[in-house]
Amino acid sequence: MGKTKRQRKNKKFRYNVNRKRLGKTRTNTGTAAVGVPIVKKAWDEHKSIKENLTSMGLSYDPNSTLKIPTPKELLEPFLTEGKKENTPEMALSVPIKAHVAEELEVEAKAPRVKKFELPKGQVMYLSYLIDKYGDDFKAMSKDSKNIYQETWKQIRNKIRTFQNIPSQWEAYMAGRSDAQKT
């Protein structure tokens, strides 16, 4: 039995198709794209993205929500001073799931824990300089281990940063006190 016409036809590569993007769009369906647990919990699979967000009291399009008036719209009150029209104000709809927006607001205002830490090599270098020179930053800048030729102000700022990271600074001070005891 012979091949069908479609199988015999020359295969052409479609250069205009981004296969990487195609794969990503196929896998990111439903709530998989929603990374916030509060929103994910209140998400309804049967509604569109816009309907879901408006029911939670969130904005789908910030340009339409917080519209910047055009110059013509700004001048309109001055041009129509004598004429007063009865324009009905837009009725603000109360979102069904208003608690989602409130929870997101509370979470956004919560204080964050800084997770910044210096690399281990830099901590060792700075602790070496502090042990050897104390507070003499100018002598630190002339040290042979200062291979990046940092100025005394750069070294001072790095040491201050090191001192402002409690987990690393306390570990250094604990190790220093143990060394002095022996």
Short mmCIF file of N, CA and C in Angstrom, two decimals, residues 4-176:
data_model
loop_
_atom_site.label_atom_id
_atom_site.label_comp_id
_atom_site.label_asym_id
_atom_site.label_seq_id
_atom_site.Cartn_x
_atom_site.Cartn_y
_atom_site.Cartn_z
N THR A 4 0.03 8.23 1.56
CA THR A 4 -0.96 9.23 1.20
C THR A 4 -0.26 10.46 0.64
N LYS A 5 -1.05 11.30 -0.01
CA LYS A 5 -0.49 12.50 -0.63
C LYS A 5 0.15 13.40 0.42
N ARG A 6 -0.46 13.48 1.59
CA ARG A 6 0.05 14.33 2.65
C ARG A 6 1.42 13.83 3.13
N GLN A 7 1.61 12.54 3.21
CA GLN A 7 2.88 11.99 3.68
C GLN A 7 3.98 12.19 2.64
N ARG A 8 3.62 12.20 1.36
CA ARG A 8 4.62 12.36 0.30
C ARG A 8 5.03 13.81 0.10
N LYS A 9 4.18 14.75 0.56
CA LYS A 9 4.45 16.17 0.36
C LYS A 9 5.73 16.57 1.10
N ASN A 10 6.48 17.51 0.52
CA ASN A 10 7.72 17.99 1.17
C ASN A 10 7.40 18.66 2.48
N LYS A 11 8.12 18.29 3.50
CA LYS A 11 7.95 18.91 4.81
C LYS A 11 8.69 20.25 4.81
N LYS A 12 8.04 21.27 5.33
CA LYS A 12 8.64 22.60 5.40
C LYS A 12 8.74 23.03 6.85
N PHE A 13 9.87 23.58 7.23
CA PHE A 13 10.06 24.07 8.59
C PHE A 13 9.48 25.47 8.68
N ARG A 14 8.66 25.69 9.69
CA ARG A 14 8.06 27.00 9.88
C ARG A 14 8.96 27.83 10.79
N TYR A 15 9.71 28.74 10.18
CA TYR A 15 10.66 29.55 10.93
C TYR A 15 9.97 30.61 11.80
N ASN A 16 8.77 30.98 11.43
CA ASN A 16 8.09 32.06 12.16
C ASN A 16 7.43 31.57 13.45
N VAL A 17 7.46 30.28 13.74
CA VAL A 17 6.83 29.75 14.93
C VAL A 17 7.88 29.58 16.03
N ASN A 18 7.62 30.16 17.18
CA ASN A 18 8.52 30.04 18.31
C ASN A 18 8.06 28.84 19.14
N ARG A 19 8.72 27.72 18.99
CA ARG A 19 8.29 26.49 19.64
C ARG A 19 8.47 26.52 21.16
N LYS A 20 9.46 27.29 21.61
CA LYS A 20 9.67 27.41 23.04
C LYS A 20 8.45 28.10 23.69
N ARG A 21 7.98 29.18 23.06
CA ARG A 21 6.83 29.90 23.57
C ARG A 21 5.57 29.04 23.47
N LEU A 22 5.45 28.26 22.39
CA LEU A 22 4.29 27.39 22.23
C LEU A 22 4.20 26.38 23.36
N GLY A 23 5.34 25.79 23.73
CA GLY A 23 5.35 24.81 24.81
C GLY A 23 4.97 25.44 26.13
N LYS A 24 5.43 26.67 26.38
CA LYS A 24 5.11 27.34 27.64
C LYS A 24 3.62 27.65 27.72
N THR A 25 3.01 28.08 26.60
CA THR A 25 1.59 28.41 26.64
C THR A 25 0.75 27.17 26.81
N ARG A 26 1.21 26.05 26.33
CA ARG A 26 0.45 24.81 26.49
C ARG A 26 0.46 24.32 27.93
N THR A 27 1.60 24.50 28.62
CA THR A 27 1.69 24.00 29.99
C THR A 27 1.05 24.94 31.00
N ASN A 28 1.10 26.27 30.75
CA ASN A 28 0.55 27.23 31.71
C ASN A 28 -0.93 27.46 31.45
N THR A 29 -1.74 26.56 31.92
CA THR A 29 -3.18 26.72 31.76
C THR A 29 -3.83 26.71 33.14
N GLY A 30 -4.96 27.36 33.25
CA GLY A 30 -5.70 27.36 34.52
C GLY A 30 -5.00 28.17 35.59
N THR A 31 -5.01 27.67 36.81
CA THR A 31 -4.42 28.40 37.93
C THR A 31 -2.93 28.13 38.07
N ALA A 32 -2.36 27.36 37.16
CA ALA A 32 -0.93 27.08 37.25
C ALA A 32 -0.13 28.37 37.15
N ALA A 33 -0.65 29.35 36.40
CA ALA A 33 0.06 30.62 36.22
C ALA A 33 -0.09 31.53 37.42
N VAL A 34 -1.07 31.29 38.28
CA VAL A 34 -1.30 32.14 39.45
C VAL A 34 -0.33 31.72 40.54
N GLY A 35 0.56 32.63 40.91
CA GLY A 35 1.59 32.30 41.89
C GLY A 35 1.24 32.69 43.32
N VAL A 36 0.23 33.54 43.49
CA VAL A 36 -0.14 34.01 44.81
C VAL A 36 -1.16 33.06 45.42
N PRO A 37 -0.85 32.46 46.58
CA PRO A 37 -1.77 31.46 47.14
C PRO A 37 -3.15 32.01 47.49
N ILE A 38 -3.24 33.28 47.91
CA ILE A 38 -4.53 33.87 48.28
C ILE A 38 -5.43 33.94 47.05
N VAL A 39 -4.86 34.39 45.93
CA VAL A 39 -5.63 34.50 44.69
C VAL A 39 -5.95 33.12 44.14
N LYS A 40 -4.99 32.21 44.24
CA LYS A 40 -5.18 30.86 43.72
C LYS A 40 -6.34 30.14 44.43
N LYS A 41 -6.48 30.40 45.73
CA LYS A 41 -7.53 29.76 46.51
C LYS A 41 -8.92 30.26 46.09
N ALA A 42 -9.02 31.54 45.72
CA ALA A 42 -10.30 32.13 45.35
C ALA A 42 -10.59 32.05 43.85
N TRP A 43 -9.68 31.48 43.07
CA TRP A 43 -9.81 31.43 41.62
C TRP A 43 -10.90 30.45 41.21
N ASP A 44 -11.70 30.85 40.22
CA ASP A 44 -12.76 30.00 39.67
C ASP A 44 -12.36 29.60 38.26
N GLU A 45 -12.19 28.30 38.03
CA GLU A 45 -11.72 27.78 36.74
C GLU A 45 -12.70 28.07 35.59
N HIS A 46 -13.97 28.25 35.92
CA HIS A 46 -14.98 28.39 34.88
C HIS A 46 -15.16 29.83 34.41
N LYS A 47 -14.49 30.77 35.07
CA LYS A 47 -14.58 32.18 34.69
C LYS A 47 -13.32 32.59 33.94
N SER A 48 -13.43 33.70 33.21
CA SER A 48 -12.27 34.23 32.51
C SER A 48 -11.37 34.96 33.53
N ILE A 49 -10.20 35.34 33.08
CA ILE A 49 -9.25 36.03 33.96
C ILE A 49 -9.86 37.36 34.43
N LYS A 50 -10.46 38.10 33.49
CA LYS A 50 -11.03 39.40 33.83
C LYS A 50 -12.17 39.25 34.83
N GLU A 51 -13.04 38.27 34.64
CA GLU A 51 -14.15 38.06 35.56
C GLU A 51 -13.65 37.66 36.94
N ASN A 52 -12.63 36.79 36.99
CA ASN A 52 -12.06 36.38 38.27
C ASN A 52 -11.49 37.57 39.03
N LEU A 53 -10.70 38.39 38.35
CA LEU A 53 -10.06 39.52 39.02
C LEU A 53 -11.07 40.56 39.48
N THR A 54 -12.09 40.85 38.67
CA THR A 54 -13.08 41.83 39.10
C THR A 54 -13.92 41.31 40.26
N SER A 55 -14.17 40.00 40.30
CA SER A 55 -14.93 39.46 41.43
C SER A 55 -14.12 39.51 42.73
N MET A 56 -12.79 39.56 42.61
CA MET A 56 -11.93 39.66 43.80
C MET A 56 -11.65 41.11 44.19
N GLY A 57 -12.10 42.04 43.36
CA GLY A 57 -11.85 43.45 43.65
C GLY A 57 -10.48 43.90 43.17
N LEU A 58 -9.90 43.16 42.22
CA LEU A 58 -8.60 43.51 41.65
C LEU A 58 -8.79 44.06 40.24
N SER A 59 -7.79 44.73 39.74
CA SER A 59 -7.89 45.36 38.42
C SER A 59 -7.26 44.47 37.36
N TYR A 60 -7.98 44.28 36.28
CA TYR A 60 -7.45 43.53 35.14
C TYR A 60 -6.60 44.45 34.27
N ASP A 61 -7.08 45.66 34.04
CA ASP A 61 -6.37 46.63 33.22
C ASP A 61 -6.22 47.93 34.00
N PRO A 62 -5.05 48.21 34.53
CA PRO A 62 -4.87 49.42 35.33
C PRO A 62 -5.08 50.70 34.52
N ASN A 63 -4.87 50.64 33.20
CA ASN A 63 -5.08 51.83 32.38
C ASN A 63 -6.54 52.23 32.34
N SER A 64 -7.44 51.27 32.42
CA SER A 64 -8.86 51.62 32.43
C SER A 64 -9.33 51.93 33.85
N THR A 65 -8.72 51.31 34.85
CA THR A 65 -9.12 51.55 36.24
C THR A 65 -8.69 52.94 36.71
N LEU A 66 -7.44 53.26 36.50
CA LEU A 66 -6.90 54.56 36.89
C LEU A 66 -6.60 55.36 35.62
N LYS A 67 -7.63 55.76 34.94
CA LYS A 67 -7.47 56.43 33.67
C LYS A 67 -6.92 57.84 33.86
N ILE A 68 -5.92 58.19 33.07
CA ILE A 68 -5.35 59.54 33.09
C ILE A 68 -6.18 60.39 32.13
N PRO A 69 -6.76 61.47 32.62
CA PRO A 69 -7.62 62.28 31.74
C PRO A 69 -6.81 63.00 30.66
N THR A 70 -7.41 63.10 29.48
CA THR A 70 -6.78 63.82 28.38
C THR A 70 -6.92 65.33 28.63
N PRO A 71 -6.13 66.13 27.94
CA PRO A 71 -6.25 67.59 28.12
C PRO A 71 -7.67 68.10 27.82
N LYS A 72 -8.33 67.48 26.84
CA LYS A 72 -9.69 67.89 26.50
C LYS A 72 -10.64 67.61 27.66
N GLU A 73 -10.47 66.46 28.31
CA GLU A 73 -11.32 66.11 29.45
C GLU A 73 -11.06 67.03 30.64
N LEU A 74 -9.82 67.49 30.78
CA LEU A 74 -9.49 68.42 31.86
C LEU A 74 -10.13 69.79 31.63
N LEU A 75 -10.25 70.21 30.36
CA LEU A 75 -10.81 71.53 30.05
C LEU A 75 -12.33 71.52 29.98
N GLU A 76 -12.95 70.37 29.89
CA GLU A 76 -14.40 70.28 29.76
C GLU A 76 -15.19 71.01 30.85
N PRO A 77 -14.82 70.91 32.13
CA PRO A 77 -15.59 71.64 33.15
C PRO A 77 -15.58 73.15 32.94
N PHE A 78 -14.48 73.68 32.41
CA PHE A 78 -14.40 75.12 32.18
C PHE A 78 -15.21 75.53 30.97
N LEU A 79 -15.28 74.66 29.96
CA LEU A 79 -16.03 74.98 28.75
C LEU A 79 -17.53 74.87 28.96
N THR A 80 -17.97 73.98 29.83
CA THR A 80 -19.40 73.77 30.05
C THR A 80 -19.83 74.27 31.43
N GLU A 81 -19.38 75.48 31.79
CA GLU A 81 -19.74 76.05 33.09
C GLU A 81 -21.22 76.36 33.18
N GLY A 82 -21.77 77.00 32.15
CA GLY A 82 -23.17 77.40 32.18
C GLY A 82 -24.10 76.21 32.05
N LYS A 83 -23.68 75.23 31.31
CA LYS A 83 -24.52 74.06 31.07
C LYS A 83 -24.24 73.01 32.12
N LYS A 84 -25.25 72.62 32.84
CA LYS A 84 -25.08 71.56 33.82
C LYS A 84 -25.95 70.39 33.40
N GLU A 85 -25.30 69.30 33.17
CA GLU A 85 -26.02 68.11 32.73
C GLU A 85 -26.16 67.14 33.89
N ASN A 86 -27.19 66.40 33.86
CA ASN A 86 -27.39 65.36 34.86
C ASN A 86 -26.72 64.09 34.35
N THR A 87 -25.48 63.90 34.74
CA THR A 87 -24.77 62.70 34.32
C THR A 87 -24.80 61.69 35.45
N PRO A 88 -25.35 60.53 35.19
CA PRO A 88 -25.37 59.52 36.25
C PRO A 88 -23.96 59.02 36.52
N GLU A 89 -23.61 59.00 37.79
CA GLU A 89 -22.29 58.50 38.16
C GLU A 89 -22.26 56.99 38.03
N MET A 90 -21.09 56.50 37.73
CA MET A 90 -20.95 55.05 37.56
C MET A 90 -21.17 54.36 38.90
N ALA A 91 -22.03 53.38 38.87
CA ALA A 91 -22.30 52.62 40.10
C ALA A 91 -21.14 51.69 40.37
N LEU A 92 -20.51 51.84 41.51
CA LEU A 92 -19.39 51.00 41.87
C LEU A 92 -19.93 49.66 42.36
N SER A 93 -19.51 48.63 41.69
CA SER A 93 -19.96 47.30 42.09
C SER A 93 -19.09 46.78 43.23
N VAL A 94 -19.72 46.22 44.21
CA VAL A 94 -19.00 45.66 45.35
C VAL A 94 -18.53 44.26 44.95
N PRO A 95 -17.22 44.01 45.04
CA PRO A 95 -16.73 42.70 44.65
C PRO A 95 -17.26 41.59 45.56
N ILE A 96 -17.49 40.43 44.94
CA ILE A 96 -18.02 39.28 45.68
C ILE A 96 -16.98 38.76 46.68
N LYS A 97 -15.76 38.66 46.20
CA LYS A 97 -14.68 38.13 47.05
C LYS A 97 -13.76 39.28 47.47
N ALA A 98 -14.30 40.23 48.19
CA ALA A 98 -13.54 41.41 48.61
C ALA A 98 -12.42 41.06 49.59
N HIS A 99 -12.57 39.94 50.28
CA HIS A 99 -11.56 39.55 51.27
C HIS A 99 -10.21 39.29 50.62
N VAL A 100 -10.19 38.92 49.33
CA VAL A 100 -8.93 38.63 48.64
C VAL A 100 -8.09 39.90 48.54
N ALA A 101 -8.70 41.01 48.12
CA ALA A 101 -7.97 42.27 48.00
C ALA A 101 -7.48 42.74 49.36
N GLU A 102 -8.30 42.55 50.40
CA GLU A 102 -7.90 42.96 51.75
C GLU A 102 -6.73 42.13 52.25
N GLU A 103 -6.78 40.81 52.00
CA GLU A 103 -5.68 39.93 52.43
C GLU A 103 -4.39 40.27 51.69
N LEU A 104 -4.50 40.58 50.40
CA LEU A 104 -3.32 40.97 49.62
C LEU A 104 -2.72 42.27 50.14
N GLU A 105 -3.58 43.20 50.54
CA GLU A 105 -3.12 44.46 51.08
C GLU A 105 -2.38 44.26 52.40
N VAL A 106 -2.93 43.41 53.26
CA VAL A 106 -2.29 43.12 54.56
C VAL A 106 -0.94 42.44 54.33
N GLU A 107 -0.89 41.52 53.37
CA GLU A 107 0.36 40.81 53.08
C GLU A 107 1.41 41.76 52.51
N ALA A 108 0.97 42.72 51.69
CA ALA A 108 1.91 43.68 51.10
C ALA A 108 2.49 44.62 52.16
N LYS A 109 1.70 44.94 53.19
CA LYS A 109 2.16 45.86 54.23
C LYS A 109 3.00 45.16 55.30
N ALA A 110 3.01 43.83 55.29
CA ALA A 110 3.76 43.08 56.31
C ALA A 110 5.25 43.32 56.14
N PRO A 111 5.99 43.44 57.24
CA PRO A 111 7.43 43.65 57.13
C PRO A 111 8.13 42.42 56.55
N ARG A 112 9.11 42.66 55.74
CA ARG A 112 9.85 41.59 55.08
C ARG A 112 11.16 41.30 55.81
N VAL A 113 11.56 40.05 55.79
CA VAL A 113 12.83 39.65 56.38
C VAL A 113 13.89 39.72 55.29
N LYS A 114 14.97 40.42 55.58
CA LYS A 114 16.05 40.52 54.60
C LYS A 114 16.81 39.21 54.53
N LYS A 115 16.98 38.70 53.33
CA LYS A 115 17.68 37.43 53.14
C LYS A 115 19.06 37.64 52.53
N PHE A 116 19.54 38.89 52.53
CA PHE A 116 20.82 39.20 51.92
C PHE A 116 21.96 38.71 52.79
N GLU A 117 22.90 38.02 52.17
CA GLU A 117 24.11 37.58 52.86
C GLU A 117 25.30 37.76 51.93
N LEU A 118 26.45 38.04 52.52
CA LEU A 118 27.67 38.16 51.73
C LEU A 118 28.19 36.77 51.39
N PRO A 119 28.93 36.64 50.29
CA PRO A 119 29.52 35.35 49.95
C PRO A 119 30.54 34.92 51.01
N LYS A 120 30.72 33.63 51.12
CA LYS A 120 31.60 33.08 52.16
C LYS A 120 33.03 33.59 52.03
N GLY A 121 33.52 33.70 50.80
CA GLY A 121 34.88 34.19 50.58
C GLY A 121 35.06 35.62 51.04
N GLN A 122 34.06 36.44 50.79
CA GLN A 122 34.15 37.83 51.20
C GLN A 122 34.07 37.96 52.72
N VAL A 123 33.27 37.12 53.35
CA VAL A 123 33.19 37.13 54.82
C VAL A 123 34.55 36.75 55.41
N MET A 124 35.19 35.75 54.84
CA MET A 124 36.51 35.34 55.33
C MET A 124 37.53 36.46 55.14
N TYR A 125 37.49 37.13 53.99
CA TYR A 125 38.41 38.23 53.70
C TYR A 125 38.20 39.39 54.67
N LEU A 126 36.94 39.77 54.89
CA LEU A 126 36.65 40.89 55.79
C LEU A 126 36.99 40.55 57.24
N SER A 127 36.73 39.31 57.65
CA SER A 127 37.06 38.92 59.02
C SER A 127 38.58 38.90 59.22
N TYR A 128 39.32 38.51 58.18
CA TYR A 128 40.79 38.56 58.23
C TYR A 128 41.26 39.99 58.43
N LEU A 129 40.68 40.93 57.65
CA LEU A 129 41.09 42.33 57.76
C LEU A 129 40.75 42.91 59.13
N ILE A 130 39.57 42.58 59.65
CA ILE A 130 39.16 43.10 60.96
C ILE A 130 40.07 42.55 62.05
N ASP A 131 40.39 41.23 61.97
CA ASP A 131 41.26 40.61 62.97
C ASP A 131 42.66 41.23 62.95
N LYS A 132 43.17 41.52 61.76
CA LYS A 132 44.54 41.99 61.65
C LYS A 132 44.67 43.49 61.93
N TYR A 133 43.72 44.30 61.42
CA TYR A 133 43.88 45.75 61.49
C TYR A 133 42.89 46.47 62.40
N GLY A 134 41.84 45.80 62.85
CA GLY A 134 40.86 46.46 63.70
C GLY A 134 40.05 47.49 62.91
N ASP A 135 40.21 48.78 63.25
CA ASP A 135 39.47 49.84 62.57
C ASP A 135 40.34 50.67 61.63
N ASP A 136 41.54 50.24 61.35
CA ASP A 136 42.45 51.00 60.49
C ASP A 136 42.18 50.64 59.03
N PHE A 137 41.25 51.36 58.41
CA PHE A 137 40.83 51.04 57.04
C PHE A 137 41.92 51.38 56.02
N LYS A 138 42.71 52.39 56.28
CA LYS A 138 43.77 52.77 55.35
C LYS A 138 44.85 51.69 55.29
N ALA A 139 45.12 51.05 56.42
CA ALA A 139 46.08 49.95 56.42
C ALA A 139 45.49 48.73 55.71
N MET A 140 44.18 48.55 55.84
CA MET A 140 43.52 47.44 55.16
C MET A 140 43.64 47.58 53.65
N SER A 141 43.54 48.81 53.15
CA SER A 141 43.62 49.03 51.70
C SER A 141 45.02 48.72 51.15
N LYS A 142 46.05 48.76 52.03
CA LYS A 142 47.42 48.49 51.59
C LYS A 142 47.83 47.04 51.80
N ASP A 143 46.90 46.21 52.31
CA ASP A 143 47.19 44.81 52.59
C ASP A 143 47.43 44.04 51.29
N SER A 144 48.29 43.02 51.35
CA SER A 144 48.61 42.23 50.15
C SER A 144 47.41 41.39 49.67
N LYS A 145 46.48 41.09 50.55
CA LYS A 145 45.31 40.32 50.16
C LYS A 145 44.24 41.18 49.48
N ASN A 146 44.45 42.48 49.42
CA ASN A 146 43.52 43.38 48.75
C ASN A 146 43.81 43.34 47.25
N ILE A 147 43.47 42.22 46.62
CA ILE A 147 43.83 42.01 45.21
C ILE A 147 42.98 42.85 44.26
N TYR A 148 41.80 43.28 44.69
CA TYR A 148 40.96 44.09 43.84
C TYR A 148 41.26 45.58 43.99
N GLN A 149 42.26 45.91 44.77
CA GLN A 149 42.74 47.28 44.99
C GLN A 149 41.59 48.21 45.40
N GLU A 150 40.85 47.76 46.39
CA GLU A 150 39.74 48.56 46.90
C GLU A 150 40.29 49.68 47.76
N THR A 151 39.62 50.83 47.69
CA THR A 151 40.04 51.97 48.50
C THR A 151 39.59 51.73 49.95
N TRP A 152 40.10 52.55 50.86
CA TRP A 152 39.75 52.36 52.27
C TRP A 152 38.27 52.61 52.50
N LYS A 153 37.64 53.51 51.70
CA LYS A 153 36.21 53.76 51.84
C LYS A 153 35.38 52.57 51.36
N GLN A 154 35.83 51.93 50.28
CA GLN A 154 35.12 50.75 49.79
C GLN A 154 35.18 49.62 50.82
N ILE A 155 36.36 49.44 51.42
CA ILE A 155 36.51 48.40 52.45
C ILE A 155 35.65 48.74 53.67
N ARG A 156 35.66 50.01 54.07
CA ARG A 156 34.83 50.43 55.20
C ARG A 156 33.35 50.14 54.95
N ASN A 157 32.87 50.44 53.74
CA ASN A 157 31.46 50.18 53.41
C ASN A 157 31.15 48.69 53.42
N LYS A 158 32.09 47.86 52.96
CA LYS A 158 31.87 46.41 52.96
C LYS A 158 31.82 45.88 54.40
N ILE A 159 32.67 46.42 55.25
CA ILE A 159 32.68 45.98 56.65
C ILE A 159 31.38 46.42 57.33
N ARG A 160 30.90 47.62 57.03
CA ARG A 160 29.63 48.07 57.59
C ARG A 160 28.47 47.19 57.12
N THR A 161 28.50 46.80 55.86
CA THR A 161 27.48 45.89 55.33
C THR A 161 27.55 44.56 56.07
N PHE A 162 28.77 44.07 56.28
CA PHE A 162 28.99 42.81 57.00
C PHE A 162 28.44 42.91 58.43
N GLN A 163 28.65 44.04 59.07
CA GLN A 163 28.16 44.23 60.44
C GLN A 163 26.64 44.35 60.50
N ASN A 164 26.01 44.76 59.42
CA ASN A 164 24.55 44.92 59.38
C ASN A 164 23.82 43.63 59.03
N ILE A 165 24.54 42.54 58.79
CA ILE A 165 23.91 41.24 58.55
C ILE A 165 24.05 40.44 59.83
N PRO A 166 22.99 40.37 60.64
CA PRO A 166 23.09 39.79 61.98
C PRO A 166 23.57 38.34 61.99
N SER A 167 23.08 37.53 61.09
CA SER A 167 23.45 36.11 61.13
C SER A 167 24.95 35.91 60.92
N GLN A 168 25.53 36.61 59.97
CA GLN A 168 26.96 36.45 59.69
C GLN A 168 27.83 37.15 60.73
N TRP A 169 27.43 38.33 61.14
CA TRP A 169 28.23 39.09 62.11
C TRP A 169 28.27 38.38 63.46
N GLU A 170 27.12 37.85 63.90
CA GLU A 170 27.09 37.14 65.18
C GLU A 170 27.91 35.86 65.13
N ALA A 171 27.89 35.17 63.99
CA ALA A 171 28.70 33.97 63.84
C ALA A 171 30.19 34.33 63.90
N TYR A 172 30.56 35.43 63.28
CA TYR A 172 31.96 35.89 63.31
C TYR A 172 32.36 36.26 64.74
N MET A 173 31.50 37.01 65.45
CA MET A 173 31.82 37.42 66.81
C MET A 173 31.89 36.23 67.76
N ALA A 174 31.04 35.22 67.55
CA ALA A 174 31.08 34.01 68.38
C ALA A 174 32.38 33.26 68.15
N GLY A 175 32.80 33.16 66.91
CA GLY A 175 34.07 32.49 66.59
C GLY A 175 35.26 33.27 67.12
N ARG A 176 35.16 34.57 67.14
CA ARG A 176 36.24 35.42 67.63
C ARG A 176 36.36 35.28 69.16
#
